[in-house]
Structures are given as C-alpha cells and as structure tokens.
XYZ file of C-alpha atoms in Angstrom:
632
model
C -37.160 27.429 12.219
C -36.442 25.613 15.006
C -38.889 22.317 13.922
C -36.650 22.040 10.755
C -33.453 22.219 12.548
C -34.692 19.735 14.756
C -36.041 17.290 11.914
C -32.178 17.728 10.381
C -30.776 16.609 13.658
C -32.925 14.031 13.560
C -31.917 12.656 10.348
C -28.170 12.970 11.031
C -28.793 10.824 13.982
C -30.478 8.321 11.962
C -27.383 8.084 9.984
C -24.896 8.230 12.446
C -26.657 5.450 13.972
C -26.997 3.314 10.967
C -22.920 4.152 10.860
C -22.559 2.669 13.616
C -24.776 -0.348 13.533
C -23.519 -1.563 10.309
C -20.195 -0.653 11.007
C -19.930 -2.171 14.351
C -21.967 -5.442 12.481
C -19.395 -5.815 9.848
C -16.423 -5.600 12.509
C -17.651 -7.965 14.713
C -18.955 -10.383 12.013
C -14.902 -10.237 10.557
C -13.111 -10.312 14.504
C -15.648 -13.507 14.993
C -14.815 -15.238 11.743
C -10.838 -14.742 11.869
C -10.944 -17.188 15.031
C -14.030 -19.644 14.535
C -13.821 -19.760 10.836
C -14.947 -18.580 7.805
C -18.277 -19.137 5.959
C -18.554 -20.921 2.818
C -16.977 -18.972 -0.008
C -19.510 -17.180 -1.357
C -21.488 -16.261 1.653
C -18.721 -15.042 3.389
C -17.830 -12.741 0.245
C -21.309 -11.583 -0.044
C -21.924 -10.641 3.336
C -18.057 -8.745 3.509
C -18.891 -7.112 0.049
C -22.379 -6.007 0.865
C -22.298 -4.763 4.438
C -19.073 -2.602 2.732
C -21.201 -1.193 0.174
C -23.953 0.073 2.585
C -21.071 2.370 4.466
C -20.804 4.219 1.363
C -23.862 6.126 0.791
C -23.738 6.751 4.263
C -20.239 8.240 4.630
C -20.158 9.401 1.225
C -21.742 12.511 -0.946
C -22.905 10.450 -3.777
C -25.767 13.286 -5.060
C -25.599 16.494 -4.267
C -28.699 17.874 -2.072
C -29.841 21.246 -0.370
C -31.121 19.407 2.674
C -30.794 16.254 4.218
C -33.994 14.841 2.943
C -32.865 13.505 -0.353
C -29.631 12.186 0.992
C -31.818 10.177 3.393
C -34.064 8.832 0.397
C -30.942 7.758 -1.240
C -29.507 6.177 1.138
C -32.736 4.267 2.036
C -33.121 2.927 -1.757
C -29.331 2.250 -2.180
C -28.840 0.187 1.321
C -32.517 -1.557 0.545
C -31.449 -2.638 -2.407
C -28.196 -3.954 -1.439
C -29.859 -5.396 1.492
C -32.069 -7.417 -1.317
C -29.000 -8.562 -3.118
C -27.247 -9.718 -0.108
C -30.159 -11.617 1.246
C -31.475 -13.288 -2.053
C -27.705 -14.031 -3.109
C -26.806 -15.647 0.288
C -30.336 -18.136 0.033
C -29.502 -19.528 -3.132
C -25.702 -19.914 -2.463
C -26.008 -23.655 -1.748
C -27.848 -24.525 -4.551
C -26.161 -22.099 -7.539
C -24.353 -24.953 -8.648
C -27.691 -26.655 -9.745
C -28.748 -23.619 -11.701
C -25.353 -23.616 -13.660
C -25.845 -21.883 -17.377
C -29.486 -20.436 -16.510
C -30.422 -16.893 -15.219
C -33.500 -15.957 -14.120
C -35.060 -12.543 -14.676
C -34.309 -11.911 -10.557
C -30.667 -13.243 -10.885
C -30.534 -10.509 -14.241
C -32.215 -8.110 -12.567
C -30.342 -8.255 -9.006
C -26.862 -8.958 -10.800
C -26.829 -5.653 -13.091
C -28.030 -3.837 -9.968
C -24.892 -5.160 -7.929
C -22.247 -4.321 -10.873
C -23.614 -0.854 -11.718
C -23.784 -0.349 -7.862
C -19.919 -1.716 -7.771
C -18.151 0.061 -10.560
C -20.349 3.763 -9.327
C -19.466 3.543 -5.933
C -15.831 2.472 -6.958
C -15.325 5.642 -9.042
C -17.270 8.285 -6.382
C -14.849 6.438 -3.794
C -11.613 5.631 -5.062
C -11.559 6.890 -8.592
C -12.255 7.142 -12.142
C -9.629 4.801 -13.567
C -10.336 1.527 -12.018
C -14.112 1.144 -13.321
C -13.232 2.799 -16.473
C -10.945 -0.731 -17.117
C -13.615 -2.542 -15.613
C -16.151 -1.052 -18.063
C -13.862 -1.528 -21.071
C -13.484 -5.231 -19.985
C -17.152 -5.733 -19.838
C -17.794 -4.397 -23.647
C -14.729 -6.276 -25.243
C -16.369 -9.185 -23.956
C -19.852 -7.888 -25.361
C -18.498 -6.983 -28.399
C -15.922 -9.951 -28.995
C -16.959 -10.606 -32.501
C -17.093 -7.117 -33.984
C -13.424 -6.782 -32.964
C -10.541 -6.644 -35.198
C -8.278 -9.799 -36.053
C -6.114 -10.608 -33.191
C -8.260 -9.528 -30.266
C -11.633 -10.778 -31.640
C -13.149 -13.852 -29.970
C -16.930 -15.623 -29.921
C -18.916 -12.746 -28.039
C -20.938 -13.290 -24.512
C -24.227 -11.647 -23.919
C -25.473 -9.798 -21.092
C -26.936 -12.674 -19.752
C -23.203 -15.102 -19.348
C -21.262 -12.069 -18.756
C -24.170 -11.436 -15.539
C -23.782 -14.935 -14.541
C -19.707 -14.800 -14.724
C -19.846 -11.718 -12.494
C -22.764 -12.427 -9.817
C -23.072 -15.957 -9.163
C -20.155 -18.202 -8.289
C -16.555 -16.972 -7.453
C -15.075 -16.204 -11.209
C -16.251 -13.018 -11.020
C -17.220 -10.248 -8.622
C -16.612 -12.763 -5.471
C -13.645 -13.986 -6.787
C -10.168 -14.297 -4.716
C -9.265 -10.677 -4.591
C -12.424 -10.065 -2.438
C -11.986 -13.638 -0.859
C -8.649 -12.579 0.734
C -10.407 -8.957 1.347
C -12.704 -10.746 3.218
C -10.846 -13.216 5.281
C -7.620 -11.673 5.812
C -7.547 -7.970 4.877
C -10.613 -7.247 6.867
C -9.433 -8.583 10.005
C -6.121 -6.194 9.741
C -7.988 -3.268 8.903
C -9.931 -3.526 11.699
C -6.642 -3.687 13.895
C -5.191 -0.757 12.332
C -8.069 1.273 12.594
C -8.008 0.799 16.430
C -4.401 0.881 17.106
C -4.662 4.608 15.102
C -7.215 5.611 17.345
C -5.926 4.182 20.483
C -2.798 6.871 19.927
C -0.552 4.442 18.892
C 1.001 6.575 15.736
C 1.753 9.874 18.589
C 3.574 6.962 20.851
C 5.632 6.163 17.877
C 6.158 9.352 16.563
C 7.283 11.373 20.104
C 9.355 8.127 20.812
C 11.491 7.984 17.491
C 11.993 11.879 18.204
C 13.211 11.530 21.167
C 16.124 8.911 20.012
C 16.879 10.565 16.532
C 15.554 14.115 16.542
C 18.813 15.494 18.332
C 21.070 14.304 15.254
C 21.779 15.655 11.790
C 19.061 16.232 9.436
C 16.501 14.683 12.914
C 13.555 16.151 12.193
C 13.552 13.937 8.706
C 15.013 10.874 9.895
C 12.040 10.773 12.424
C 9.832 11.346 9.843
C 11.319 8.054 7.948
C 11.106 6.189 10.830
C 7.727 6.898 12.599
C 6.240 6.943 8.881
C 7.876 3.144 8.021
C 6.135 2.104 11.269
C 3.160 4.083 10.559
C 3.084 2.967 7.256
C 3.187 -0.698 7.467
C -0.486 -0.595 10.322
C -2.025 1.775 7.539
C -1.126 0.193 4.361
C -1.918 3.596 2.698
C 0.521 5.695 1.745
C -1.665 8.765 1.219
C -3.425 7.931 4.917
C 0.018 7.771 6.175
C 1.200 11.203 4.638
C -1.648 12.711 5.851
C -1.448 10.811 9.772
C 2.404 11.113 10.666
C 2.919 14.761 7.802
C 1.090 17.038 9.631
C 3.605 16.604 12.676
C 6.767 15.859 10.873
C 6.642 18.091 7.820
C 6.480 21.323 9.851
C 9.124 20.148 11.878
C 11.097 19.202 8.930
C 10.683 22.976 7.575
C 11.107 24.002 10.900
C 14.757 22.637 11.482
C 15.759 24.259 7.459
C 14.606 21.793 5.045
C 12.798 23.014 2.128
C 9.227 22.309 2.005
C 9.891 20.906 -1.330
C 12.183 18.412 0.408
C 10.145 17.901 3.748
C 6.887 16.870 1.581
C 9.643 14.700 -0.391
C 10.760 12.591 2.705
C 7.437 12.391 3.810
C 6.039 10.842 0.580
C 8.943 8.350 0.099
C 8.708 7.345 3.665
C 4.981 6.560 3.362
C 4.880 4.809 0.291
C 7.355 2.694 1.619
C 5.370 1.754 4.233
C 3.660 -0.814 2.280
C 6.953 -2.799 1.657
C 7.365 -3.285 5.282
C 6.159 -6.137 7.154
C 4.108 -6.859 9.210
C 1.295 -5.843 7.630
C 1.923 -4.118 4.394
C -1.545 -3.559 2.919
C -3.737 -5.329 1.063
C -1.810 -6.626 -1.986
C 0.574 -8.099 0.490
C -2.527 -10.818 1.669
C -3.337 -10.860 -2.057
C 0.178 -12.184 -3.256
C -0.098 -14.315 -0.272
C -2.832 -16.628 -1.767
C -1.118 -16.508 -4.700
C 2.321 -17.536 -3.776
C 1.668 -19.765 -0.877
C 1.453 -18.526 2.705
C 1.694 -14.797 4.414
C 4.921 -15.909 6.013
C 6.738 -16.357 2.880
C 5.654 -12.550 2.146
C 7.008 -11.257 5.274
C 10.612 -13.238 4.618
C 10.622 -12.198 1.269
C 9.779 -8.174 1.745
C 12.215 -7.554 5.159
C 15.737 -7.197 3.335
C 14.857 -5.119 0.200
C 12.229 -2.858 2.635
C 15.183 -2.292 5.225
C 17.690 -1.500 2.295
C 15.062 0.788 0.665
C 14.728 2.808 3.973
C 18.533 2.552 4.822
C 19.024 4.467 1.406
C 16.424 7.057 2.215
C 18.015 7.636 5.655
C 21.411 8.202 4.054
C 20.158 10.299 1.518
C 18.875 12.587 4.060
C 21.588 12.656 6.283
C 23.717 13.762 3.176
C 21.345 16.590 2.407
C 21.765 17.639 6.426
C 25.359 17.809 5.694
C 25.182 19.631 2.110
C 23.215 21.858 3.953
C 24.626 22.351 7.903
C 21.056 21.180 9.131
C 21.355 20.284 12.632
C 19.027 18.305 15.314
C 16.516 19.472 17.492
C 18.063 20.756 20.937
C 17.678 18.607 23.740
C 15.009 21.233 24.934
C 13.096 20.553 21.973
C 12.908 16.986 22.401
C 10.866 14.579 24.099
C 11.864 12.829 27.321
C 12.291 9.047 25.925
C 11.653 7.375 29.559
C 8.709 9.671 30.075
C 7.319 8.945 26.573
C 7.980 5.014 26.796
C 6.051 4.889 30.402
C 3.207 6.749 29.371
C 2.621 4.780 25.994
C 4.733 1.577 26.112
C 1.554 -0.348 26.675
C -0.214 0.690 22.940
C 2.836 -0.470 21.959
C 2.470 -4.393 22.969
C -0.003 -5.006 20.330
C 2.162 -4.595 17.404
C 4.418 -6.526 19.089
C 2.301 -9.236 19.822
C 1.132 -9.441 16.263
C 4.933 -9.706 14.970
C 5.524 -12.938 17.558
C 2.265 -14.259 16.565
C 3.085 -14.642 12.722
C 6.672 -14.466 12.839
C 7.824 -16.941 16.073
C 4.924 -18.576 16.408
C 3.505 -18.643 12.657
C 0.036 -18.670 13.460
C -1.975 -17.890 10.460
C -2.643 -14.017 9.239
C -5.772 -13.866 10.304
C -5.790 -15.537 14.033
C -2.630 -13.683 14.611
C -4.859 -10.200 14.152
C -7.898 -11.597 16.185
C -5.450 -11.891 19.513
C -4.019 -8.570 18.608
C -7.077 -7.093 18.737
C -8.598 -8.294 21.514
C -5.536 -7.507 23.589
C -6.023 -4.210 22.418
C -9.589 -4.125 23.255
C -8.812 -5.183 26.481
C -5.861 -2.684 27.147
C -8.057 -0.033 26.390
C -10.505 -1.010 28.867
C -8.491 -2.276 31.846
C -5.035 -0.223 31.498
C -5.000 1.850 35.011
C -5.229 5.316 34.169
C -5.719 4.613 30.309
C -8.764 3.080 30.624
C -11.226 4.343 28.019
C -14.967 4.222 28.207
C -16.752 0.874 27.026
C -18.917 2.732 24.870
C -16.068 4.459 23.337
C -14.022 1.303 22.085
C -17.274 0.188 20.899
C -17.273 2.987 18.381
C -13.891 2.833 17.686
C -14.138 -1.120 16.439
C -17.056 0.516 14.893
C -15.822 3.121 13.321
C -12.660 0.960 11.822
C -14.923 -0.952 9.414
C -14.845 2.151 7.152
C -11.269 1.560 6.003
C -12.911 -1.566 4.458
C -15.218 -0.084 2.160
C -12.261 0.898 -0.227
C -10.635 -2.350 -0.200
C -13.689 -4.040 -0.831
C -14.630 -1.923 -4.090
C -11.318 -2.087 -5.623
C -11.556 -6.133 -4.955
C -14.837 -6.343 -5.909
C -14.367 -4.426 -8.890
C -10.765 -6.593 -9.479
C -13.010 -9.385 -9.965
C -15.074 -7.977 -13.134
C -11.543 -7.146 -14.529
C -9.934 -10.843 -13.821
C -13.106 -12.894 -14.241
C -13.662 -11.102 -17.777
C -9.906 -11.395 -18.904
C -10.121 -14.569 -18.127
C -13.262 -15.597 -19.858
C -12.348 -14.075 -22.558
C -8.615 -15.065 -23.150
C -6.952 -11.937 -23.192
C -4.883 -12.370 -20.287
C -2.592 -15.127 -21.929
C -2.845 -13.389 -25.430
C -1.482 -9.864 -23.553
C 1.037 -12.415 -21.508
C 2.000 -13.775 -24.976
C 2.377 -10.447 -26.573
C 4.323 -8.532 -23.673
C 7.295 -11.931 -24.593
C 6.993 -11.152 -28.455
C 7.334 -7.302 -27.742
C 10.553 -8.235 -25.580
C 11.960 -10.744 -27.389
C 12.647 -13.290 -24.850
C 14.887 -10.841 -22.914
C 13.748 -10.585 -19.490
C 15.645 -7.195 -18.860
C 13.315 -5.545 -21.532
C 10.414 -7.641 -20.426
C 11.163 -6.387 -16.611
C 11.145 -2.650 -18.015
C 7.712 -3.208 -19.700
C 6.552 -4.503 -16.610
C 7.693 -1.283 -14.460
C 5.979 0.953 -17.380
C 2.833 -0.747 -16.957
C 2.899 -1.104 -13.291
C 3.492 2.602 -12.699
C 1.090 3.676 -15.512
C -2.071 1.272 -13.557
C -0.967 1.968 -9.838
C -1.201 6.153 -10.891
C -4.799 5.399 -11.518
C -5.732 2.931 -8.924
C -5.080 1.465 -5.603
C -1.959 -0.665 -5.106
C -3.798 -3.998 -4.229
C -6.068 -3.742 -7.760
C -3.045 -2.729 -9.487
C -1.119 -5.745 -8.305
C -4.420 -8.171 -9.117
C -4.305 -6.876 -12.460
C -0.692 -7.468 -13.329
C -0.295 -10.883 -11.457
C -3.065 -11.962 -13.258
C -1.202 -10.157 -16.872
C 2.211 -10.297 -16.609
C 3.361 -12.355 -14.129
C 3.476 -15.634 -15.968
C 5.187 -14.091 -18.847
C 7.936 -13.340 -16.258
C 7.923 -16.509 -14.688
C 8.211 -18.256 -18.238
C 11.363 -16.163 -19.089
C 13.194 -18.095 -16.076
C 12.376 -14.781 -13.200
C 11.289 -16.504 -9.809
C 8.013 -16.776 -8.690
C 8.050 -14.561 -5.520
C 10.383 -12.199 -7.213
C 8.076 -11.711 -9.933
C 5.040 -11.031 -7.641
C 7.086 -8.688 -5.386
C 8.240 -7.021 -9.081
C 4.737 -5.892 -10.030
C 4.121 -4.890 -6.206
C 7.086 -2.655 -5.528
C 6.122 -0.447 -8.988
C 2.296 -0.364 -7.997
C 3.082 1.115 -4.481
C 6.334 3.408 -6.604
C 3.263 4.708 -8.471
C 2.528 7.400 -5.487
C 6.102 9.058 -5.827
C 5.664 9.342 -9.557
C 4.563 12.463 -11.183
C 2.454 13.506 -13.022
C 0.071 11.776 -10.595
C 1.729 11.059 -7.594
C -1.014 11.287 -5.284
C 0.709 10.807 -2.243
C 3.402 13.326 -3.210
C 0.824 16.097 -4.158
C -1.033 15.205 -0.664
C 2.422 15.919 1.163
C 2.633 19.310 -0.859
C -0.853 20.228 0.301
C 0.801 19.984 3.874
C 4.090 21.523 3.519
C 2.854 24.420 1.130
C 5.376 23.490 -1.233
C 5.123 23.331 -5.360
C 3.330 19.689 -6.211
C 5.542 18.808 -9.151
C 9.112 19.659 -7.417
C 7.723 17.678 -4.548
C 6.822 14.786 -6.647
C 10.428 14.758 -8.453
C 12.066 15.148 -5.262
C 10.304 11.956 -3.676
C 10.840 10.080 -7.205
C 14.824 11.250 -6.569
C 14.557 9.679 -3.211
C 12.758 6.628 -3.689
C 15.172 5.724 -6.237
C 16.287 2.484 -4.287
C 12.861 1.489 -4.625
C 13.102 1.415 -8.322
C 16.081 -0.210 -8.778
C 16.024 -2.933 -6.038
C 12.858 -5.189 -7.733
C 15.388 -5.338 -10.788
C 18.098 -6.517 -8.238
C 16.252 -9.512 -6.437
C 14.325 -10.408 -9.701
C 18.444 -11.099 -10.961
C 19.344 -12.274 -7.606
C 17.138 -13.580 -5.286
C 18.712 -14.257 -2.444
C 17.692 -10.308 -1.648
C 14.483 -11.645 -0.694
C 15.507 -14.754 0.913
C 15.756 -17.034 -1.712
C 19.268 -18.896 -1.298
C 21.770 -20.347 1.007
C 22.559 -17.964 4.458
C 26.353 -17.167 2.727
C 24.527 -15.764 -0.688
C 22.158 -13.693 1.202
C 24.614 -12.392 3.788
C 26.775 -11.481 0.503
C 23.604 -9.766 -1.293
C 22.819 -8.016 1.681
C 26.620 -6.509 2.010
C 27.233 -5.449 -1.245
C 23.702 -4.135 -1.593
C 24.293 -2.054 1.395
C 27.191 -0.532 -0.502
C 25.644 0.103 -3.332
C 22.374 1.962 -1.032
C 25.546 4.295 0.498
C 26.195 4.950 -2.988
C 23.110 5.344 -4.956
C 22.555 7.891 -1.866
C 25.831 9.424 -2.799
C 24.727 9.825 -6.512
C 21.257 11.337 -5.769
C 22.270 13.577 -3.715
C 26.166 14.729 -5.545
C 27.272 15.039 -2.243
C 29.929 13.057 -0.383
C 32.472 15.092 1.246
C 31.859 17.727 -1.274
C 29.435 18.392 -4.203
C 29.823 15.959 -6.945
C 30.769 16.643 -10.640
C 28.590 14.926 -13.173
C 31.561 12.596 -13.797
C 31.806 11.456 -10.648
C 27.969 11.266 -10.074
C 27.859 9.128 -12.959
C 30.682 6.625 -12.230
C 29.074 6.604 -8.293
C 25.731 5.539 -9.771
C 27.242 2.916 -12.074
C 29.162 1.742 -9.199
C 26.129 0.963 -6.791
C 24.403 -0.559 -9.565
C 27.118 -2.746 -10.209
C 26.998 -3.629 -6.217
C 23.557 -4.704 -6.250
C 23.868 -7.413 -9.296
C 25.420 -10.039 -8.268
C 28.490 -11.515 -9.647
C 32.209 -11.301 -8.571
C 33.027 -8.951 -10.938
C 30.307 -6.764 -10.890
C 31.316 -6.045 -7.172
C 34.603 -5.701 -8.424
C 33.985 -3.058 -10.654
C 31.641 -1.396 -8.183
C 33.999 -0.877 -5.782
C 36.628 0.791 -8.208
C 33.977 2.902 -9.183
C 32.799 4.168 -5.998
C 36.600 4.369 -4.314
C 37.724 6.152 -6.837
C 35.191 8.581 -6.547
C 35.469 8.414 -2.825
C 39.107 8.532 -2.655
C 39.259 11.618 -4.975
C 36.441 13.405 -2.546
C 38.394 12.751 0.353
C 41.764 13.820 -1.267
C 40.363 17.291 -2.182
C 39.071 17.702 1.388
C 42.326 17.020 2.810
C 43.996 19.505 0.593
C 41.618 22.317 1.535
C 41.871 21.323 5.028
C 45.539 21.892 4.479
C 45.143 25.038 2.508
C 42.924 26.552 5.660
C 45.974 25.790 8.343
C 48.733 27.164 6.028
C 46.690 30.341 5.841
C 45.934 30.609 9.529
C 49.785 29.859 10.372
C-alpha cells in the first residue's frame, strides 16, 4: 500500500514539474520576445500554440481514469505528439513557400492530428459551441457542390483544407493566433502575476475604505473593485470569482437581496472588459483590425465610464428605495493603513497606463516593463519580499491563463480561414444587407442578436473575430464608422455574459450569492441596460468614442450623462418615489433621446425627463407638507 502511494506521489510530482517547466518556458519566451522582438510569424505562432496545448493534458482531465497511471500515459502521448508537430512545423517554416500546393504524407498526418487535438482540447477547456461551428465550417468546405444553390461552392478535398489550416498563416496560425501570441500572451502573464501578488485584495480594501460607508456602499465597492480587477483579468467569470467571493456576501450582509447582489457583481465584472487599459484578448485583436491599441483605449474610455456611472446610479437608487445604509466606521478598513501596506502593488498598473498612454510605447513593450517592475517589487520591496523560487512559480503559473486564449484564437483561425476560402463570409455579409433592406438600424439590431447569440456559446475574443469577419464589413458598407462597427460587435459579445438563458457570469455569481440563477441573470441584464444601448448610440454619434471635435465630444458626454441618470431612474422605476408605468416610459424615452445626437432629440429628452422629475419632486413636497401639517 505504501509503495502504491509512493508511486502516485511520484506521478503527481512529475506532472507538477512538467507544468512548471513548460509554463515557465512559455512565459519566458513571451516576456523575452515582447522586448527583443517576435520570431517570424509562423514560427512564433507555432511555439505559442504548441506549448499552450501541452499544458492542457497536464492541467485538465481530458479522460477519466481510476489512477494516475492512465492519466500519465495519455499526457505523455499528447505532449509527445505536440512536440513532434512543433519541431516539424518549425523546421519546414522557411521552405514552406516552395511547397505551396503540395502536401506530403507527414504533412497530412501531423496537420490532421493538430486539427483534431485543437478542436478536442477547445471542446474540453472552453466548451462545445466553438468547436461545433469549426466542424460545420470544415464540413461546409468538404461538401460544397452537394449543398443547396445559393450556399454551394466548388468544394475542397481534405488535402487542400489541411494545407490551409496547417501550413501558412491563413488558417490555425492566422491573425487571431498571431495577436494572441504577440500581444495578449504578455498581458496574460502580467495579469496572472499581478493577481497572485495580492493586488486584487488591495483594490478591494482601498475601495471599501473610500465607498463602503456611503448609501449602498458595499455594492458600490463591488462596482469599482470589479472594474479595476476586470481590466486586469479580461474575463467576466474570473472577475466574478475573484472579487465576488468577497463583495457578494458583503452586499447581502448590508441588506441587498441575493439576486441583486449577484447581479451587481455580474454587471460590474462583465464591464471590466470594456474598461481600459487591458480589456482582454478581443481588444488586442481589434487593434490589429483598426490600427493601434492606443486607438482602442481612447475609443473605449468614454462608453466604459458611462456604463459604470449608469450602474452606480442604479445601485444608489436601489439603496435609496430600500433605505440601505453603508457600513459603520468600525467595519471599514483604514484608507491610510491600507495604502501604506499595499501602495507598491498598484505601481505596476500605474506604470502600464503611463507607458501606453503617456509615452505611447507599444502594448507588448509596456507590458514587458510592467512585468519586470512588478517582479523587482516582489523580490526587493522591504518587508514584503517574496522568495525567488516563489516568484518563479508565479510566473510559470501565469501561463495557464494563455491556454484558453490560444485554443480559442487557434480555433477561430479554422473558422475564419474556411469562411475566406469558400467565400461564404462575403455571401453572409451581402445577405445581412439584403435582410435589413439597407437600413442601418435594422442591420445593427440583427448584428446585436447575432453577437449576443454567438457570445453566449463562446469567449468574447472568438465571437468578436467571427463577427468582425462576417458582419463588420456590412456595417461599414452602410456608413457606420469603422471603429464604431468593431466596438459594436465587441460590446455585444461581452453583454452575452449577462443575457439569459446562457449568462455564464450571472450563474457563477448566483452560485456565490446562493440565489436563483434566472432571477440573477435577468437582474444583471436590467442593470447592464446601458451596455445594450451604448453601442447603438456611438454608431449614430461617434463622438462618444472620441471621433469628432472637442466640442462635439464634450456635448456628447454631457447629454449621455443626463441620459445615463434617466436610464437608471427608468430601470429602477424610482426617483423621489416609485414611478408609474407612464412615467417610466417617458423617462426611458427621454434617456434614449439624450443619447441620440441632435438639438431636437436633446430638447425632447430634457422635456420628458424634466416633466417626470418635477412631478416626483412636487409629490415629495406635498407629502412632506402633509406630514408637517399633521404634526401641527
């Protein structure tokens, strides 16, 4: 019995050692190339994908075995196959252009194995939706001549499809994986190490010390902490788990209903991907489409702030309606004490923003210097020093965050590659324009539905790549500004996290809150309504994403702020008292008018909102007068 236990321990140690070696090698490769420059495209992407895939059998249970022996065997087999694929692909990279149109037997075998493993790993790690779409695309390419007229094409054999997907940069190793390997990877490392350093706890405690004492304070703490944490993690679900385990019980304790507490955390965590400076993988892919990451940051900042202001106002009105007060002074952390103990962990994020926005360094170099600075702080800061080996383990562990990104962008390459090969992408774009009858609003509505549906079943980055390929060209053709069109599909890919019936982030929060999943999802959707309206607004008025003169941008912000407060009032159906349905409709209509550019719409919006508010204020005064009279 003792020998068997000893053997099991050895197998576990081998697995941990393999994770450490592969994770550390992958992390150091990306840190090094972020400063000294990437390898040629194909080779760089091979290393990124193959090493990320090697972590899958080590970190995930792909098959069920009663003991670790079977697990160790399949781990060795998978890693061995991936090593062969990586070494072979890397070795032929320079001569690949000479072999265009030809596929040797080894090309066919290794290419087929890579496609199968990539789809299977993505299925196990990310979910079934994306691999199923990729498989349907492959079948579409194979069965082209046998399909109905309108979507039929000449068809391609497996050799041609494998060549597209495996050899060159138009398939698996295409643009999405390229962005993942150069930009996203180094930010994933930064985020992983920063979270492990304890920076997330510092964010929460500092926010709690500042806002916890205000009306509805714990929920406001959740909003600010989740926006800060979310911009680092780039994942709504990870954000819910990271901050929600603290903020949700705190909200419940202060009097918020479990469903509302879970919904606040869901909305705030989902919005984290909208908030600069990091914003997740999709934002970096977008930067590759539209120009530079700085452009993405500038365009993102106003809508993100408006989203959080609207959410903040809804929480305040909920607290006012239910007379929920903040925490007592004794319950709050001391701001000066918390800042003194953790200020140094905030510096890497400050440095990152400064390098990206102030100095305008490239995204990867900004992340490089921020990682180096963070590691030095962890090793050298007096009284808070970490052991060198512990920091090495943190860096190696950060590579696990690359796995899902590499898998989804690799699988996205399969989908996009085949869409381009068969020409179906152009057909779908034309079909959408025809269905909308050339009306921008109708096309935007169809795009919203498509984006939310795709976003329910796959990560934001994958949904964005698909939509940017299929639908954005149609939006641009009807006159939508390029960056606005890209942000439109980006927003709704994220809003899928709060949209039932597949609101994964909401259901995660509901589990922590011990609340009804569907009620939590519906409440989160209601609280995130600004995120559903905002994309329509900046497509009509690009000044909201920084596209316009200074005066136009200021006017857009001012009217949108009024609209945001009106929206919060309509969603909560409360101002100085409960709103009737007619008042709710008037305020909602007025809020939408305030977000639409134009003097006439602004006047209508102010009249509608002002009328309802004046009625509410008048009612409140009458009630106070009546109470005073009774007392006399």
